[in-house]
Amino acid sequence: MNSRKVVFLFFSTMLVGAFGGALVGTVLYDPLFAEGGFWNFIFGFIWLLGVGAAVSAVAQMGYFAYLLLNRLALSLFKTKRLWNRVQLFLIAFVFFDLFYFRYLAYATEGETIWGYLLTPTLLLLFAAIVAYFKQRETHRGAFIPAFFFMYVITTIEWVPALIIPEVNDSSWLWIYLAPLLFANTYQLMMHHRLQRNERV
């Protein structure tokens, strides 16, 4: 892509992440909007836009880091099939970590591990759906890289929220995740479209 399209992708991804995160935050973070009237709502929404924009910047760094990782891994593993198998293994490993280690860290007496399976499973399904549409718009070989990016890289970007005990099981866990999902989905689906337009 040329520099103009890179700049467009950067700012449009930030806007998508910021507004997506702000909308989810408005629904989830009741204390911010419960009192104070109209202006409190406006300032709260602007604040959530800032949070979403900052988180979407993290998502963009993760995306370009994955593009670099993908190139390096393809040269290291020599064949795309082997790299795809490694990515599938890492997806399974992160899925296990995401529920098991959170269970070890945060489970209270009487809680079972099954309650900690819901979030990783929903995220896995979302990543698979996005990867399916990426594959449908490009080629079959795009599914596993897109799946890996949407699940593993998004989870890595989500780690700062996951490791804070005060954030666990609070609305902030989802307020942080929402802009990541909006931004990562957008840039993943927009990248090939910008490249396609460049060739035309």
Short mmCIF file of C-alpha atoms in Angstrom, two decimals:
data_model
loop_
_atom_site.label_atom_id
_atom_site.label_comp_id
_atom_site.label_asym_id
_atom_site.label_seq_id
_atom_site.Cartn_x
_atom_site.Cartn_y
_atom_site.Cartn_z
CA MET A 1 0.00 0.00 0.00
CA ASN A 2 1.11 3.56 -0.58
CA SER A 3 1.55 6.05 2.28
CA ARG A 4 -1.83 7.71 1.66
CA LYS A 5 -3.66 4.43 2.18
CA VAL A 6 -1.61 3.59 5.26
CA VAL A 7 -2.57 6.96 6.77
CA PHE A 8 -6.22 6.35 5.82
CA LEU A 9 -6.15 2.90 7.43
CA PHE A 10 -4.56 4.32 10.59
CA PHE A 11 -7.09 7.11 11.16
CA SER A 12 -10.16 5.17 10.01
CA THR A 13 -9.23 2.25 12.28
CA MET A 14 -8.81 4.66 15.19
CA LEU A 15 -12.26 6.15 14.53
CA VAL A 16 -13.90 2.73 14.26
CA GLY A 17 -12.24 1.56 17.49
CA ALA A 18 -13.03 4.80 19.31
CA PHE A 19 -16.73 4.93 18.38
CA GLY A 20 -17.22 1.17 18.80
CA GLY A 21 -15.61 1.26 22.22
CA ALA A 22 -17.56 4.37 23.24
CA LEU A 23 -20.89 2.82 22.24
CA VAL A 24 -20.18 -0.37 24.19
CA GLY A 25 -18.89 1.68 27.13
CA THR A 26 -22.03 3.81 27.15
CA VAL A 27 -24.13 0.68 27.50
CA LEU A 28 -21.94 -1.02 30.10
CA TYR A 29 -20.51 1.70 32.31
CA ASP A 30 -23.61 2.91 34.16
CA PRO A 31 -21.81 4.87 36.93
CA LEU A 32 -20.42 7.29 34.36
CA PHE A 33 -23.87 8.20 33.04
CA ALA A 34 -26.16 7.58 35.99
CA GLU A 35 -26.01 11.13 37.31
CA GLY A 36 -25.20 14.60 36.08
CA GLY A 37 -27.62 14.97 33.21
CA PHE A 38 -26.94 15.73 29.57
CA TRP A 39 -23.50 17.32 29.88
CA ASN A 40 -22.24 14.51 32.06
CA PHE A 41 -23.32 12.13 29.31
CA ILE A 42 -21.52 14.18 26.62
CA PHE A 43 -18.28 14.48 28.56
CA GLY A 44 -18.45 10.81 29.53
CA PHE A 45 -18.94 9.81 25.90
CA ILE A 46 -15.99 11.96 24.82
CA TRP A 47 -13.87 10.37 27.54
CA LEU A 48 -14.83 6.89 26.31
CA LEU A 49 -13.94 7.98 22.76
CA GLY A 50 -10.46 8.80 24.03
CA VAL A 51 -10.15 5.44 25.76
CA GLY A 52 -11.32 3.66 22.60
CA ALA A 53 -8.89 5.63 20.42
CA ALA A 54 -5.97 4.76 22.72
CA VAL A 55 -6.90 1.08 22.73
CA SER A 56 -7.33 1.06 18.95
CA ALA A 57 -3.78 2.41 18.62
CA VAL A 58 -2.64 -0.67 20.55
CA ALA A 59 -4.67 -2.81 18.12
CA GLN A 60 -2.92 -1.22 15.15
CA MET A 61 0.51 -1.87 16.63
CA GLY A 62 -0.53 -5.49 17.13
CA TYR A 63 -1.71 -5.75 13.53
CA PHE A 64 1.50 -4.48 11.99
CA ALA A 65 3.52 -6.57 14.44
CA TYR A 66 1.62 -9.64 13.20
CA LEU A 67 2.29 -8.74 9.56
CA LEU A 68 6.00 -8.66 10.38
CA LEU A 69 5.77 -11.87 12.43
CA ASN A 70 3.97 -13.63 9.59
CA ARG A 71 6.71 -12.74 7.11
CA LEU A 72 9.47 -13.81 9.48
CA ALA A 73 7.69 -17.07 10.37
CA LEU A 74 7.16 -17.98 6.71
CA SER A 75 10.89 -17.58 6.07
CA LEU A 76 11.75 -19.48 9.25
CA PHE A 77 9.40 -22.45 8.82
CA LYS A 78 9.98 -22.60 5.05
CA THR A 79 6.48 -23.92 4.28
CA LYS A 80 3.15 -22.24 4.84
CA ARG A 81 1.60 -25.53 5.99
CA LEU A 82 4.01 -25.85 8.90
CA TRP A 83 3.48 -22.24 9.97
CA ASN A 84 -0.29 -22.78 9.83
CA ARG A 85 0.05 -25.79 12.11
CA VAL A 86 2.08 -23.73 14.56
CA GLN A 87 -0.61 -21.05 14.49
CA LEU A 88 -3.34 -23.60 15.19
CA PHE A 89 -1.32 -24.95 18.12
CA LEU A 90 -0.90 -21.42 19.49
CA ILE A 91 -4.63 -20.75 19.15
CA ALA A 92 -5.36 -23.88 21.22
CA PHE A 93 -2.66 -22.93 23.74
CA VAL A 94 -4.02 -19.39 24.18
CA PHE A 95 -7.58 -20.72 24.47
CA PHE A 96 -6.47 -22.99 27.32
CA ASP A 97 -4.49 -20.22 29.02
CA LEU A 98 -7.32 -17.73 28.73
CA PHE A 99 -9.70 -19.76 30.84
CA TYR A 100 -7.39 -21.89 32.99
CA PHE A 101 -5.02 -19.23 34.29
CA ARG A 102 -7.85 -16.76 34.86
CA TYR A 103 -9.58 -19.48 36.85
CA LEU A 104 -6.45 -20.07 38.94
CA ALA A 105 -5.96 -16.34 39.50
CA TYR A 106 -9.50 -15.16 40.18
CA ALA A 107 -11.76 -18.09 41.09
CA THR A 108 -13.41 -17.80 44.49
CA GLU A 109 -14.56 -20.64 46.70
CA GLY A 110 -17.41 -22.49 45.10
CA GLU A 111 -16.70 -21.27 41.54
CA THR A 112 -16.11 -23.90 38.87
CA ILE A 113 -13.84 -23.70 35.87
CA TRP A 114 -16.81 -23.87 33.51
CA GLY A 115 -17.76 -20.27 34.18
CA TYR A 116 -14.37 -19.17 32.86
CA LEU A 117 -14.89 -21.00 29.57
CA LEU A 118 -17.59 -18.67 28.27
CA THR A 119 -15.44 -15.66 27.37
CA PRO A 120 -12.65 -17.60 25.57
CA THR A 121 -15.26 -19.61 23.67
CA LEU A 122 -17.21 -16.55 22.52
CA LEU A 123 -14.00 -14.84 21.46
CA LEU A 124 -12.97 -18.00 19.58
CA LEU A 125 -16.30 -18.09 17.74
CA PHE A 126 -16.06 -14.40 16.86
CA ALA A 127 -12.52 -14.87 15.55
CA ALA A 128 -13.62 -17.85 13.44
CA ILE A 129 -16.52 -15.88 11.93
CA VAL A 130 -14.28 -12.94 11.01
CA ALA A 131 -11.70 -15.35 9.55
CA TYR A 132 -14.43 -17.01 7.48
CA PHE A 133 -15.44 -13.69 5.91
CA LYS A 134 -11.77 -12.81 5.34
CA GLN A 135 -11.34 -16.14 3.54
CA ARG A 136 -14.49 -15.62 1.52
CA GLU A 137 -13.32 -12.22 0.29
CA THR A 138 -9.74 -13.32 -0.45
CA HIS A 139 -8.68 -16.98 -0.64
CA ARG A 140 -8.76 -20.22 1.39
CA GLY A 141 -5.25 -19.73 2.72
CA ALA A 142 -6.32 -16.58 4.57
CA PHE A 143 -8.47 -18.37 7.15
CA ILE A 144 -5.82 -19.59 9.61
CA PRO A 145 -3.74 -16.37 9.62
CA ALA A 146 -6.91 -14.30 10.12
CA PHE A 147 -8.13 -16.69 12.83
CA PHE A 148 -4.76 -16.51 14.58
CA PHE A 149 -4.66 -12.73 14.41
CA MET A 150 -8.21 -12.25 15.66
CA TYR A 151 -7.78 -14.68 18.55
CA VAL A 152 -4.14 -14.78 19.65
CA ILE A 153 -3.09 -11.22 18.87
CA THR A 154 -6.32 -9.75 20.24
CA THR A 155 -5.84 -11.75 23.45
CA ILE A 156 -2.24 -10.49 23.77
CA GLU A 157 -3.48 -6.93 23.32
CA TRP A 158 -6.15 -7.61 25.96
CA VAL A 159 -3.62 -8.84 28.55
CA PRO A 160 -3.16 -5.43 30.29
CA ALA A 161 -6.84 -5.58 31.31
CA LEU A 162 -6.81 -9.29 32.10
CA ILE A 163 -3.97 -9.11 34.63
CA ILE A 164 -5.54 -6.37 36.80
CA PRO A 165 -7.56 -8.01 39.61
CA GLU A 166 -9.83 -4.95 39.99
CA VAL A 167 -10.82 -5.18 36.32
CA ASN A 168 -11.69 -8.89 36.39
CA ASP A 169 -15.43 -9.51 35.99
CA SER A 170 -16.10 -5.77 35.71
CA SER A 171 -17.45 -3.79 32.79
CA TRP A 172 -13.93 -2.47 32.14
CA LEU A 173 -12.90 -5.89 30.89
CA TRP A 174 -15.38 -5.48 28.02
CA ILE A 175 -14.82 -1.75 27.57
CA TYR A 176 -11.17 -2.55 26.85
CA LEU A 177 -11.97 -5.54 24.63
CA ALA A 178 -14.61 -3.81 22.48
CA PRO A 179 -12.33 -1.32 20.69
CA LEU A 180 -9.82 -4.12 20.11
CA LEU A 181 -12.45 -6.23 18.37
CA PHE A 182 -13.83 -3.32 16.34
CA ALA A 183 -10.37 -2.12 15.29
CA ASN A 184 -8.91 -5.55 14.55
CA THR A 185 -11.93 -6.67 12.55
CA TYR A 186 -11.97 -3.44 10.57
CA GLN A 187 -8.29 -3.36 9.67
CA LEU A 188 -8.24 -7.07 8.82
CA MET A 189 -11.19 -6.71 6.44
CA MET A 190 -10.09 -3.36 5.02
CA HIS A 191 -6.46 -4.26 4.25
CA HIS A 192 -7.12 -6.49 1.26
CA ARG A 193 -9.74 -4.07 -0.09
CA LEU A 194 -7.24 -1.22 -0.10
CA GLN A 195 -4.67 -3.44 -1.81
CA ARG A 196 -7.25 -4.56 -4.36
CA ASN A 197 -8.18 -0.95 -5.18
CA GLU A 198 -4.51 -0.13 -5.62
CA ARG A 199 -4.14 -2.77 -8.34
CA VAL A 200 -7.20 -1.58 -10.27
#
